[in-house]
Structure formats: structure tokens, C-alpha cells
mmCIF file of C-alpha atoms in Angstrom:
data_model
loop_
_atom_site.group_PDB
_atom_site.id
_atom_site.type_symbol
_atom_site.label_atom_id
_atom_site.label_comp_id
_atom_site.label_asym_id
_atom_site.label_seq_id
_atom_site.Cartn_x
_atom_site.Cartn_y
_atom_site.Cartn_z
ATOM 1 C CA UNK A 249 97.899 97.011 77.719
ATOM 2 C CA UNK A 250 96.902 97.023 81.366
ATOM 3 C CA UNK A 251 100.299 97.400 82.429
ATOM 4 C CA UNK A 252 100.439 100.596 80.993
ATOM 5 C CA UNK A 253 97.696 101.881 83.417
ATOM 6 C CA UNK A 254 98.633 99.893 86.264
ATOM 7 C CA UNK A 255 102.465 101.168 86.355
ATOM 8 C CA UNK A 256 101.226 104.774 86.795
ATOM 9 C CA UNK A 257 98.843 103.819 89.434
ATOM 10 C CA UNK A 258 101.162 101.951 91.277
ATOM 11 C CA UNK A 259 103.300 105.550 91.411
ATOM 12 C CA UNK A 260 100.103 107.582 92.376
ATOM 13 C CA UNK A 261 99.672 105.404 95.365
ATOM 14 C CA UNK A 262 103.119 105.379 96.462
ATOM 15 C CA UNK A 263 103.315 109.282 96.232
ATOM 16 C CA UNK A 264 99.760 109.913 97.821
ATOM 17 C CA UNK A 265 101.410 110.200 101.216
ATOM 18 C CA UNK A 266 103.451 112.719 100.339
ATOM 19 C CA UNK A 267 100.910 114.362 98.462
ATOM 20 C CA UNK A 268 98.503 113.680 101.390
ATOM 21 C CA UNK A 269 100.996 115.456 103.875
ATOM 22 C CA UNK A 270 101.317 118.801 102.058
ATOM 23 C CA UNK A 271 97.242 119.152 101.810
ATOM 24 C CA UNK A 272 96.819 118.858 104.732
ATOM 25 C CA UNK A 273 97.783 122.291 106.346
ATOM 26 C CA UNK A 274 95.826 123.967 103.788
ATOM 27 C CA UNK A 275 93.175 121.870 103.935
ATOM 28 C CA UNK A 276 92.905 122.216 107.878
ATOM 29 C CA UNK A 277 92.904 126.112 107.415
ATOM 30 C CA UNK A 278 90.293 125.883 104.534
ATOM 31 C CA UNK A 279 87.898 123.531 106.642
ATOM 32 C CA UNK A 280 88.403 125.851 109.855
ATOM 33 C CA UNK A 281 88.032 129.019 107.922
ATOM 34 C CA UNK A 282 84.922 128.240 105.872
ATOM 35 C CA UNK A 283 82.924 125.376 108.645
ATOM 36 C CA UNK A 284 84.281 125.803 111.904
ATOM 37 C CA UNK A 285 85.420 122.648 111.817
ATOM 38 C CA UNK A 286 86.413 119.234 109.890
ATOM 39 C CA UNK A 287 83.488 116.627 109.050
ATOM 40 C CA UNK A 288 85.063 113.405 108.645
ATOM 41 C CA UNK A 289 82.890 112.769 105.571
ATOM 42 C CA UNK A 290 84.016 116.182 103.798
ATOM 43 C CA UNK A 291 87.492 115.434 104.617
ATOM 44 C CA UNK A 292 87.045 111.540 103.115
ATOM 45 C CA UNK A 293 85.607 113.180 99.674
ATOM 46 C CA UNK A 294 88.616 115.710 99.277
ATOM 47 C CA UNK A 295 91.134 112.955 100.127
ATOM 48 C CA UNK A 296 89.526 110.709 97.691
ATOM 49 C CA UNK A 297 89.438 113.846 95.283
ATOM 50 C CA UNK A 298 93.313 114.004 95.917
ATOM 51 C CA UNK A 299 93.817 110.450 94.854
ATOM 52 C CA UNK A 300 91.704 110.781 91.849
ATOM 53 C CA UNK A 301 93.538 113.548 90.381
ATOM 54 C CA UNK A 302 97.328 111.807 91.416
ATOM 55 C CA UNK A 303 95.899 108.869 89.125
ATOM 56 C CA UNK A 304 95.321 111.174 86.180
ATOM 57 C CA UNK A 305 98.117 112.984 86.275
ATOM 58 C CA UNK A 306 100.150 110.124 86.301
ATOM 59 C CA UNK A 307 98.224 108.240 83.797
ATOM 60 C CA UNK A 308 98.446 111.007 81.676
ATOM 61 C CA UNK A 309 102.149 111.899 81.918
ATOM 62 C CA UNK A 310 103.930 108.341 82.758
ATOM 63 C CA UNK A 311 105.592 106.774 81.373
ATOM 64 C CA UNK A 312 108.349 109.493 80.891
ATOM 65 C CA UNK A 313 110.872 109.583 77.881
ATOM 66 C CA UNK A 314 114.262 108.436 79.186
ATOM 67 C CA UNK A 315 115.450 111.678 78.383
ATOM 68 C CA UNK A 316 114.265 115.501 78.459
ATOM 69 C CA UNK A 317 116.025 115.304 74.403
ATOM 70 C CA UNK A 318 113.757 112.647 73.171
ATOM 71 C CA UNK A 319 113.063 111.709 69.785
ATOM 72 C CA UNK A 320 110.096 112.701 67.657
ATOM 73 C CA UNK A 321 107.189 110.529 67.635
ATOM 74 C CA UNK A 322 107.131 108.009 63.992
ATOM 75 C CA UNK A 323 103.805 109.216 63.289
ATOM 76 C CA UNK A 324 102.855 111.560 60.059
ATOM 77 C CA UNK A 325 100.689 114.179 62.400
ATOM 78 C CA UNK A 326 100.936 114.897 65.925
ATOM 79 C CA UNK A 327 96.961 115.509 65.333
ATOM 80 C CA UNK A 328 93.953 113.558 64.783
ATOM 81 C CA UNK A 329 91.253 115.126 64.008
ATOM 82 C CA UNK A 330 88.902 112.521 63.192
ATOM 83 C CA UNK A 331 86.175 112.095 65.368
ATOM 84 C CA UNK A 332 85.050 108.500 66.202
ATOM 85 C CA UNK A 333 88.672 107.182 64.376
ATOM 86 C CA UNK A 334 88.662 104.456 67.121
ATOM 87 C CA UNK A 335 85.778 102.665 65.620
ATOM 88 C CA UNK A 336 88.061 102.358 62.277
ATOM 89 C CA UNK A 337 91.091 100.805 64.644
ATOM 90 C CA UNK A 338 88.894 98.262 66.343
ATOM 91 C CA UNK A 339 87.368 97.404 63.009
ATOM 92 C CA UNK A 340 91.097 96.868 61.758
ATOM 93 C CA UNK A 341 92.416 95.552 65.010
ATOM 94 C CA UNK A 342 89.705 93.287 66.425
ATOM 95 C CA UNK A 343 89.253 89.200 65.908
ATOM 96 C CA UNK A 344 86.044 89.602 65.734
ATOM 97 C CA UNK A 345 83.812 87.210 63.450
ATOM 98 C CA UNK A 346 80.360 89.608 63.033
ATOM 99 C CA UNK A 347 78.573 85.880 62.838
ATOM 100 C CA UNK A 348 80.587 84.239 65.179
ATOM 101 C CA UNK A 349 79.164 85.167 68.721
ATOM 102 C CA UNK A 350 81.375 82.798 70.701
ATOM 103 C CA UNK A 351 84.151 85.610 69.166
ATOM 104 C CA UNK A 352 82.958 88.661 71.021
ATOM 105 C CA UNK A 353 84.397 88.539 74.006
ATOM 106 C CA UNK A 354 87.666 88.897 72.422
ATOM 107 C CA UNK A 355 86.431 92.726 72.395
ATOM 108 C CA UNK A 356 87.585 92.965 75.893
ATOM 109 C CA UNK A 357 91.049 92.128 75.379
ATOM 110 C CA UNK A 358 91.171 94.583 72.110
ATOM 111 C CA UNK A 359 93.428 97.630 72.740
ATOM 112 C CA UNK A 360 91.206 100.216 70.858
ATOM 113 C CA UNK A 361 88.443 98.996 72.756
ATOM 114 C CA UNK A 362 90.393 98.841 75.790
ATOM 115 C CA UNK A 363 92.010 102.443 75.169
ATOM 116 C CA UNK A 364 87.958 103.627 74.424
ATOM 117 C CA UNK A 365 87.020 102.612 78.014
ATOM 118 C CA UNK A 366 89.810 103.511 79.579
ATOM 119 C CA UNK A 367 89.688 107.197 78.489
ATOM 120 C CA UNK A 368 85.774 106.819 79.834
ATOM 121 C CA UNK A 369 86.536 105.106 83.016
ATOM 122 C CA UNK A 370 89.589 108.062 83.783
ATOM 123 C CA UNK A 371 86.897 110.754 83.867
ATOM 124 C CA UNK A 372 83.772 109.118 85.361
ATOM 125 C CA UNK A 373 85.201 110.281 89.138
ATOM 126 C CA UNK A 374 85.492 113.964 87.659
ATOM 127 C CA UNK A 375 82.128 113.616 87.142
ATOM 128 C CA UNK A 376 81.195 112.249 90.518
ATOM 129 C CA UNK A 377 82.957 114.633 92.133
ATOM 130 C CA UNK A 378 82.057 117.736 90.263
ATOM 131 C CA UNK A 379 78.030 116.906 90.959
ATOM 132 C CA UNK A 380 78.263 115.182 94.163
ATOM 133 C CA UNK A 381 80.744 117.770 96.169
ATOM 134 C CA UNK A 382 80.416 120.807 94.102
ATOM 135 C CA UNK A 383 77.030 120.832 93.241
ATOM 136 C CA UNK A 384 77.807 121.448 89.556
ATOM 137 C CA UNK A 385 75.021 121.817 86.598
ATOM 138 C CA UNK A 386 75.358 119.479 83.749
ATOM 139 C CA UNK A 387 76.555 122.253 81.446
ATOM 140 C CA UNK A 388 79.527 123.137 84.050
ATOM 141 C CA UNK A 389 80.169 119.498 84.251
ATOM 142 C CA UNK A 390 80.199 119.140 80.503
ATOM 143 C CA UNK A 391 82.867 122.057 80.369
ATOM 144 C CA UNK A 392 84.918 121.523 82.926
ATOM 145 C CA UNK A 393 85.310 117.557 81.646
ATOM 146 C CA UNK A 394 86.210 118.913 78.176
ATOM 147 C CA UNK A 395 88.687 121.343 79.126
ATOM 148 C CA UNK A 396 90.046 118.979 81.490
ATOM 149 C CA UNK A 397 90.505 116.480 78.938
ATOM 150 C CA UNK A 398 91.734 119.566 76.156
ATOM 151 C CA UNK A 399 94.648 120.188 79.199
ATOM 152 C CA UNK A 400 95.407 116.227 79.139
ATOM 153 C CA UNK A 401 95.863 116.274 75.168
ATOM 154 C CA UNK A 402 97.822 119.704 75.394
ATOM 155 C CA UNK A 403 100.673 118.136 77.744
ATOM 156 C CA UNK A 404 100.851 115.575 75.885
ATOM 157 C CA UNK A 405 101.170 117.062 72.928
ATOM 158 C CA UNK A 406 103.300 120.074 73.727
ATOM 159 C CA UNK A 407 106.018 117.425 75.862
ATOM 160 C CA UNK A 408 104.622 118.891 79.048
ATOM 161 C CA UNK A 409 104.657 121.973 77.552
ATOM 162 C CA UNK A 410 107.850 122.487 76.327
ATOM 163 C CA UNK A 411 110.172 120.335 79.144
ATOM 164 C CA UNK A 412 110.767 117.547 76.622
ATOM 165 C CA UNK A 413 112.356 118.548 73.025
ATOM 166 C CA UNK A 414 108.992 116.828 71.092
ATOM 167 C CA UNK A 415 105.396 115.100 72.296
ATOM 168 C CA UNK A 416 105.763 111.586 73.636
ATOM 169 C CA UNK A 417 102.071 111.030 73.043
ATOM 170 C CA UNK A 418 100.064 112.613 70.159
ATOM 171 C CA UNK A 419 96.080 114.834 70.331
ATOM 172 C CA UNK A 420 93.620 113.001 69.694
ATOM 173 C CA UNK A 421 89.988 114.407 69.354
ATOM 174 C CA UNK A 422 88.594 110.992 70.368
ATOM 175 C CA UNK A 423 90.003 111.203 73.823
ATOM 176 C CA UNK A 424 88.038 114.368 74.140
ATOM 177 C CA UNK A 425 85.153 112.704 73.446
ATOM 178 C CA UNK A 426 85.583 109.907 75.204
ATOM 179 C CA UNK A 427 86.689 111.840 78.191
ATOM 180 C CA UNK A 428 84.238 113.813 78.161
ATOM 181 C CA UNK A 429 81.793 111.340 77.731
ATOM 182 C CA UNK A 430 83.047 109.861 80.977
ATOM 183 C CA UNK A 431 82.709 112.909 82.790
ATOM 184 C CA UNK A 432 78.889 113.054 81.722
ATOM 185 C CA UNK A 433 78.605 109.392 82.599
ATOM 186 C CA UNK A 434 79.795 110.380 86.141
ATOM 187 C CA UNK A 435 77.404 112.901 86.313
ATOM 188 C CA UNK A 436 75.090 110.610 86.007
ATOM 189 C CA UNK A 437 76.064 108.319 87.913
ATOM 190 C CA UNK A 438 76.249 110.595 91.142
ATOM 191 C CA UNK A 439 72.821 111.123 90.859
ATOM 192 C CA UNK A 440 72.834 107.149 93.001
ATOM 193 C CA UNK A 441 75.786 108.024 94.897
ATOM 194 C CA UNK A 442 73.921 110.963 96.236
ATOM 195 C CA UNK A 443 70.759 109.199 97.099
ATOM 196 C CA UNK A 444 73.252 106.546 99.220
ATOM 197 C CA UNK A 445 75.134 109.167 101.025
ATOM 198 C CA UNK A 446 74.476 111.861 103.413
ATOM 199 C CA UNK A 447 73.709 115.302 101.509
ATOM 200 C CA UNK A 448 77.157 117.725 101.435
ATOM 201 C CA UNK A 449 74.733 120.951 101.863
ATOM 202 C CA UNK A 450 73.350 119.378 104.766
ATOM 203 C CA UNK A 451 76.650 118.209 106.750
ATOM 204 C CA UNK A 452 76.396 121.364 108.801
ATOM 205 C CA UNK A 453 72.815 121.852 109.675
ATOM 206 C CA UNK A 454 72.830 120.399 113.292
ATOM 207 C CA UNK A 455 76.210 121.297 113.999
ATOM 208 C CA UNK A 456 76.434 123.384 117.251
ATOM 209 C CA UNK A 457 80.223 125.363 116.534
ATOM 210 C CA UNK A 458 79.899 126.581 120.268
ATOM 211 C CA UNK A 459 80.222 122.761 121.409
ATOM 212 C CA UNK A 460 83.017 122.012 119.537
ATOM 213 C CA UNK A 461 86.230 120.774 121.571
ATOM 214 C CA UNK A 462 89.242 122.326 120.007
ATOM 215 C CA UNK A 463 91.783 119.212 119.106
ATOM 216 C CA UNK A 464 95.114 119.384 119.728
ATOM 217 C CA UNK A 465 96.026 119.646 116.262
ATOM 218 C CA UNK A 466 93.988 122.924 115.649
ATOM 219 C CA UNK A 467 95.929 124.409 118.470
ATOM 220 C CA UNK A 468 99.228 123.113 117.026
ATOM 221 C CA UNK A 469 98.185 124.496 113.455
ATOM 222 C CA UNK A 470 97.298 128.057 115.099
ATOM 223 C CA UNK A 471 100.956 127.835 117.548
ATOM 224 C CA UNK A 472 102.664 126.972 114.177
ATOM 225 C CA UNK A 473 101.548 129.744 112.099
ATOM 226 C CA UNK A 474 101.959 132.295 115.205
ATOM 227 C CA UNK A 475 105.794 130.973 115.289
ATOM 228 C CA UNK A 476 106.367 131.102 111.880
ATOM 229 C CA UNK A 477 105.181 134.632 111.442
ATOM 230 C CA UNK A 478 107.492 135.731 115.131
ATOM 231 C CA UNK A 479 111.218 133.579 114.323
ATOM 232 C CA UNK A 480 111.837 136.543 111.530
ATOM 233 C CA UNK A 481 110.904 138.976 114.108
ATOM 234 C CA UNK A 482 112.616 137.318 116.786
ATOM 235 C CA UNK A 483 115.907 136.812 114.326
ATOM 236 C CA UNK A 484 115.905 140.508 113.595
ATOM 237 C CA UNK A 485 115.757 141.440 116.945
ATOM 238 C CA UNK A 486 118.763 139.095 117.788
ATOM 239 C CA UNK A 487 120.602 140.931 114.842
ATOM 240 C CA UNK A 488 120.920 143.625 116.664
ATOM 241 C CA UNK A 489 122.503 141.978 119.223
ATOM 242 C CA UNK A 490 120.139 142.266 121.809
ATOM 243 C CA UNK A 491 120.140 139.578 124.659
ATOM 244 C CA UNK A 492 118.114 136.592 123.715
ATOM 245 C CA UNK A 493 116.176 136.345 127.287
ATOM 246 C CA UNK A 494 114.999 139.678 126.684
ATOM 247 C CA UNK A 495 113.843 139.322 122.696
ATOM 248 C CA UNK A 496 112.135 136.251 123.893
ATOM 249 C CA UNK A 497 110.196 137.936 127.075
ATOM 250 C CA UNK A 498 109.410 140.662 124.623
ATOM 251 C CA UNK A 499 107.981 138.856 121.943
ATOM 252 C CA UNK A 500 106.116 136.426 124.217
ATOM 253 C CA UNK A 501 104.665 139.802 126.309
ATOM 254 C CA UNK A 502 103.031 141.687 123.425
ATOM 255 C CA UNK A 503 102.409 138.601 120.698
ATOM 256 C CA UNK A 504 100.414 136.372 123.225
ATOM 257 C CA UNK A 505 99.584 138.370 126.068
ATOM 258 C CA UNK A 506 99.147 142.603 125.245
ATOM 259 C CA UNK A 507 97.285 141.641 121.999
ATOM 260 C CA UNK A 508 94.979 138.587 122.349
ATOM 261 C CA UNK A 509 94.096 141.249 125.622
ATOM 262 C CA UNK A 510 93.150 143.346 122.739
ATOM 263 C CA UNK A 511 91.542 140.989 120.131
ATOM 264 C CA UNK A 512 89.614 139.173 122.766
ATOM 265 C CA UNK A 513 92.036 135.733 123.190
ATOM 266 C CA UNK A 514 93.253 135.761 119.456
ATOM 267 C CA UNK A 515 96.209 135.810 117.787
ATOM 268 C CA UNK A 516 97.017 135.528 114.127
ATOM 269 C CA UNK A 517 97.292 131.757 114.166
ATOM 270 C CA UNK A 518 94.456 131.539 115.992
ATOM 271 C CA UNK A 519 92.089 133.717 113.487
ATOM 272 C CA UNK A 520 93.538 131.752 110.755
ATOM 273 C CA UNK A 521 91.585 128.378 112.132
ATOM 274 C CA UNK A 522 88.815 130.434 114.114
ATOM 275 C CA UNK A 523 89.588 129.434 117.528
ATOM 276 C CA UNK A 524 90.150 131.941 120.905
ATOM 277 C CA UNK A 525 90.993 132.010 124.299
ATOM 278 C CA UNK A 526 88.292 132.782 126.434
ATOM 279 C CA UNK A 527 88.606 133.001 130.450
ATOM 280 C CA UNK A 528 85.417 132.831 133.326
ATOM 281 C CA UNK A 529 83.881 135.898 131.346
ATOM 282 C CA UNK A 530 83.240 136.451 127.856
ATOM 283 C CA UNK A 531 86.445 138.366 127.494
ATOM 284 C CA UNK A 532 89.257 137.315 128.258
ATOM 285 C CA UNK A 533 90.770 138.771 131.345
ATOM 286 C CA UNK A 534 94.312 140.506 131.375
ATOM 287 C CA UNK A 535 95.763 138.468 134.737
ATOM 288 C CA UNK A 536 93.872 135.365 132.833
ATOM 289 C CA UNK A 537 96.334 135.680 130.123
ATOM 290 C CA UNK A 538 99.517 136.672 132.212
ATOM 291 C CA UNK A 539 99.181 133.489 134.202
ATOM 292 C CA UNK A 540 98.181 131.255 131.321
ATOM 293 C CA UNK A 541 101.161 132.190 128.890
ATOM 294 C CA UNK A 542 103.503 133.035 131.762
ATOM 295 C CA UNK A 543 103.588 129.053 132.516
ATOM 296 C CA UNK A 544 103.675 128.086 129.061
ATOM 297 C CA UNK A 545 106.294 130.860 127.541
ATOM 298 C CA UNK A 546 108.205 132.612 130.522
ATOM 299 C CA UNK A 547 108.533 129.704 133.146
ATOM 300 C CA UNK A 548 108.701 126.706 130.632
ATOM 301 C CA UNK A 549 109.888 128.087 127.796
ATOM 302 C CA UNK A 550 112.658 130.339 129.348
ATOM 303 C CA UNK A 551 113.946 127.665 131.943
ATOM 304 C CA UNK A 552 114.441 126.020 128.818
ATOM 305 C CA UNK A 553 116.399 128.721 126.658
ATOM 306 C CA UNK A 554 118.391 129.637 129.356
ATOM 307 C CA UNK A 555 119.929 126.408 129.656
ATOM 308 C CA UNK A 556 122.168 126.779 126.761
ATOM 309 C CA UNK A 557 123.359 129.949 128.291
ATOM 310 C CA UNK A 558 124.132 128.483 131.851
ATOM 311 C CA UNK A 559 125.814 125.203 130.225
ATOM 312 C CA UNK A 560 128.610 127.476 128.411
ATOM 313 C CA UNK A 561 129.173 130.017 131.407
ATOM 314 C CA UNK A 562 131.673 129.155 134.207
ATOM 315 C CA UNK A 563 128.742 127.821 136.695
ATOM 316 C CA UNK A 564 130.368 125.013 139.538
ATOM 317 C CA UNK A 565 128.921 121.127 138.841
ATOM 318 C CA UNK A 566 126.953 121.777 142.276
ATOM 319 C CA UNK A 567 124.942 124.430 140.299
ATOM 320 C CA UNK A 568 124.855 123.708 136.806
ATOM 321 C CA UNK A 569 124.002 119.538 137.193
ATOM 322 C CA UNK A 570 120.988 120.254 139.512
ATOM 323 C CA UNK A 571 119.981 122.713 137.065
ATOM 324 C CA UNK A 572 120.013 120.213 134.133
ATOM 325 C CA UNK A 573 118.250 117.107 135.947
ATOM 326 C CA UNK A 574 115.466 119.663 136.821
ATOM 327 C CA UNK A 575 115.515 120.665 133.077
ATOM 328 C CA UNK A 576 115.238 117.616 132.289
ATOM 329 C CA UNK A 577 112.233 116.192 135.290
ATOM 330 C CA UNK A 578 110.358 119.396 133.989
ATOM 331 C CA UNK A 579 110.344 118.350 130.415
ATOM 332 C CA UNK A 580 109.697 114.825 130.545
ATOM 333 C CA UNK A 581 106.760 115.899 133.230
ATOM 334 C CA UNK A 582 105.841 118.283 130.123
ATOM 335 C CA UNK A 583 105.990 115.857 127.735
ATOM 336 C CA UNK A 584 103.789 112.774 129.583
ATOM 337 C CA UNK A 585 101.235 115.689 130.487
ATOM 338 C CA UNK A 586 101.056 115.952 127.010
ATOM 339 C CA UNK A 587 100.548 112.511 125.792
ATOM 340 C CA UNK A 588 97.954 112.307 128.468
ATOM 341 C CA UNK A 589 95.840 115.025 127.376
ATOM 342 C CA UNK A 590 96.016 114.177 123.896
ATOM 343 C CA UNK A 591 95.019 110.901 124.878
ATOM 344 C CA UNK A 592 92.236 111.570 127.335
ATOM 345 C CA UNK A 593 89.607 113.924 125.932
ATOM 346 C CA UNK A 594 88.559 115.106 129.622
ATOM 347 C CA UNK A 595 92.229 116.278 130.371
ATOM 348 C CA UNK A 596 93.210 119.555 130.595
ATOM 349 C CA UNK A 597 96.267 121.080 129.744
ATOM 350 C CA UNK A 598 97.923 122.728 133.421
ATOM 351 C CA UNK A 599 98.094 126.059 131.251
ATOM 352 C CA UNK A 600 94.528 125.867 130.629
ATOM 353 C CA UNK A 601 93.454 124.656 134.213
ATOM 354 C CA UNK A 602 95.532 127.090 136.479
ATOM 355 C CA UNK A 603 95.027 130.062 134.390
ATOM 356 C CA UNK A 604 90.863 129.424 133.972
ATOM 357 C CA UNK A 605 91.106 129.925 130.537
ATOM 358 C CA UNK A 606 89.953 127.375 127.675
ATOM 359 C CA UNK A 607 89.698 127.287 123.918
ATOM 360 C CA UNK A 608 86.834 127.498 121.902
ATOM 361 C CA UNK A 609 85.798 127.955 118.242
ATOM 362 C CA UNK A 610 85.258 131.948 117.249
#
């Protein structure tokens, strides 16, 4: 019996990296967006939330039929209606001796009994979550655990809704109850929790945004989303067979430097997480912005792309290998500057420090 439950597990676990990896962006843009920032504690709870709900749904679904053609379930019904049925099973089931007391614990080891607590125990972190995080009122919590149990017993039912030819597993209105019941019992139960852990509405009350150091991987979050919104551009500008040098200084000119000049240090990605560039003023100065991108685009970024178009012109050795082992000093210089700033907080990038400009939350 438990190695039904512990199988599915077992694949929850193994899959909550991957799982883990594709939250992540959105999570990052959802924290940014809504607090400024990411408390450790708030990011703990939503992990944990992400685990939770891996666990159900594989509990829930696994194991699979071998095949999406399966055969229909030997059962009269794919419905039971009867509430409380379960008592009837462990009645039938159980080795109990009512005047036998030494014969009780054999309850533990009964599967109805074990089925019973095991539909309680796979809602009881719904609950948590739903009062602790969310804030919910009992009535929400008792309506969102029975419709999230009603969606467990309608997979199962339909064979994930029509992807396997009949229901692997059958309704039962007992689960409802007893998942819902677990929910409730979470409820309750986060009533302790709460009084043990810090308070979620309360996270943010001393939290000063205009102190916050921007991390490295807010800035990489708000360079990837600029990139991914200028590659299309910068493809259908090469379409039209324009020279790549010149699409690149383009895009480079008027994404990062003519409009953060006009939005006050911010691009797309970097309104997505709330961050800005900001210079020795409070706006961002024009030359600030020329000199800080210029290094990081133009000089770095071009000697860079136009190394592909010196290697495969007709350039003599005593041009073209110079050029390469300075391409190469340059980019391992980039690239330990990099570590080292990621690694020590007081660092700052030579973009940052030559042009006077910094980072800060918007």
C-alpha cells in the first residue's frame, strides 16, 4: 500500500528541478513586479507550494496505464456515491477483534484506513498554504479544497480527460470528503504555523526598496528579456541584407541609449523587474549613457562580432592573429571581471564605474 504513494513521490522529487527551473523566471518577474524584490521566506513558501502540488499531481495520476488504449476498469460503476462507504470496507477488511484491544493496531496497516488518511494527509498542505500565504477565509478554504479534490476525481475518472480510452481509477464521493476534510484540517492547523513564523503581510514593512542592491541575476533577467524582444528585430533587419555592424550599432543606439535617455534609465526588461539606470543626478544623463553602453555594446560587443567577419576575409597572419589573442585577453579579462563582481558585493562592474552610472530599484 505505501508503495503506491511512495513511487509517485519518488517521481515528484526527481522532476522538481525541472519544474523548479521553469518557475523561476516567472516567479522572479512576479516578486520584482509586485515587492520590489525577493524575500527569501516568500520565495521558500512558493517553492514548497511547488513541491506540494508536483506530489499531488503525481499521486493522483501515477501510476499510468501501460497504454493510452487501456482496458475498462472490472468494476460495476465508475461512481460511488455513498458517502462514508469506507467505514463499510474497513468493517469488511479489518482484523479487528472489537474486544480484543491488543488487535487495534492492526488498523494502521488496514488499506481502507490507510487510503482514509491518506486522502486527509494529501490535502492538509492545501490548507496550510491557502490560510498561511493567501490569507484565505474558512469558507474559501472549504471551496477551493472541494473543487480541488472534485478536479482530482474528474481526471481520474474521465482518463485524464479523455487521453486514455477509459478511467484507470474510479469517483468516489468519500475522497471528497476526506479531501476536503484535510484541507479544513490544514486550515486549522496553520493557525500554529502562523503563530511560529514571521507574518506574510508583514514581510515588507521595514523594507527600504531605495537600499536595495540590484543582484546580478535581476540584471541578467532584465538583459534577457531586452534581447529576446531585439534578435526578431535584429533578424529582420539582417533580412534585408543590411550589414550586420550597422544593424547591431543601430539597435544598440536607440534600444539602450536614445530611449532609456527618454524613460529615465529604463528599458523594457528593465520595467519588467523594476530596476533603472540612474547617473550623478536623478536623471540619467545622455553622455552617462553613451559611455556606459558604448563599453558594454559598441567596444565589447562589436570587437567581438566583427571577429567572424575579419577571420573569413583575406587579412595577412600579422593582422588577423594579433587580432584574435586580443579577442581573446579582452574576453577572458571580461569574463574574471565578472566572476569577481558577482563574487564580491562591493565590486563594480567597469561599465558601471567609468560611466558614473549604477542600478537601482524603480
Amino acid at each position: 500500500m505505501l508503495g503506491s504513494y511512495l513511487f509517485p513521490i519518488s517521481y515528484a522529487f526527481l522532476s522538481f528541478p525541472i519544474a523548479a527551473a521553469i518557475f523561476t523566471v516567472p516567479f522572479l518577474v512576479v516578486q520584482y513586479r509586485r515587492h520590489g524584490y525577493v524575500h527569501k521566506i516568500r520565495a521558500l513558501i512558493l517553492y514548497l507550494l511547488l513541491l506540494y502540488l508536483l506530489n499531488a499531481v503525481f499521486i493522483i495520476l501515477l501510476p499510468l496505464p501501460p497504454s493510452i488504449h487501456n482496458a475498462p476498469p472490472d468494476a460495476g460503476s465508475y461512481f460511488q456515491w455513498i458517502p462514508f462507504h469506507f467505514l463499510t470496507d474497513i468493517v469488511r477488511e479489518t482484523g479487528v477483534k472489537p474486544g480484543r484491544p491488543s488487535t487495534y493496531p492492526h488498523l494502521l496497516g488496514e488499506r481502507a484506513v490507510l487510503q482514509v488518511a491518506f486522502n486527509v494527509l494529501l490535502t492538509i498542505p492545501f490548507g496550510l498554504f491557502l490560510r498561511y500565504y493567501f490569507s484565505a477565509h474558512w469558507i474559501r478554504c472549504l471551496l477551493l479544497s472541494l473543487g480541488l479534490s472534485l478536479l482530482f476525481e474528474t481526471t481520474q475518472v474521465t482518463g485524464i480527460f479523455g487521453i486514455f480510452d477509459y478511467p484507470y481509477r474510479l469517483f468516489d464521493v468519500d475522497d471528497l470528503i476526506t479531501n476536503t476534510a484535510g484541507g479544513m484540517l490544514g486550515y486549522v492547523l496553520a493557525e500554529w504555523f502562523a503563530s511560529r513564523l514571521p507574518r506574510i503581510d508583514r514581510l515588507d514593512a521595514e523594507v527600504d526598496l531605495s537600499l536595495k542592491r540590484v543582484s546580478y541575476t535581476r540584471r541578467a533577467l532584465a538583459a534577457g528579456i531586452d534581447w529576446c524582444l531585439l534578435l526578431p528585430v535584429c533578424a529582420v533587419l539582417g533580412m534585408l541584407r543590411l550589414p550586420i555592424l550597422y544593424v547591431f550599432g543601430f539597435v544598440v543606439i536607440v534600444y539602450f541609449i536614445v530611449i532609456p535617455y527618454a524613460t529615465n534609465g529604463r528599458t523594457a526588461g528593465k520595467w519588467v523587474v523594476r530596476i533603472r539606470v540612474r547617473g550623478k543626478g536623478e536623471r540619467v544623463a545622455l553622455q552617462e549613457l553613451i559611455v556606459r553602453y558604448g563599453l558594454l555594446y559598441l567596444l565589447a560587443g562589436g570587437i567581438n562580432l566583427t571577429y567572424p567577419i575579419v577571420a573569413v576575409r583575406d587579412f595577412p597572419p600579422l593582422v588577423l592573429i594579433p587580432y584574435a589573442v586580443g579577442l581573446f585577453a579582452m574576453n577572458v579579462w571580461l569574463g574574471i571581471h565578472l566572476i569577481r563582481c558577482v563574487l564580491g558585493r562591493r565590486r563594480v562592474p567597469f561599465h558601471d564605474r567609468w560611466s558614473g552610472t549604477r542600478q537601482v530599484v524603480s
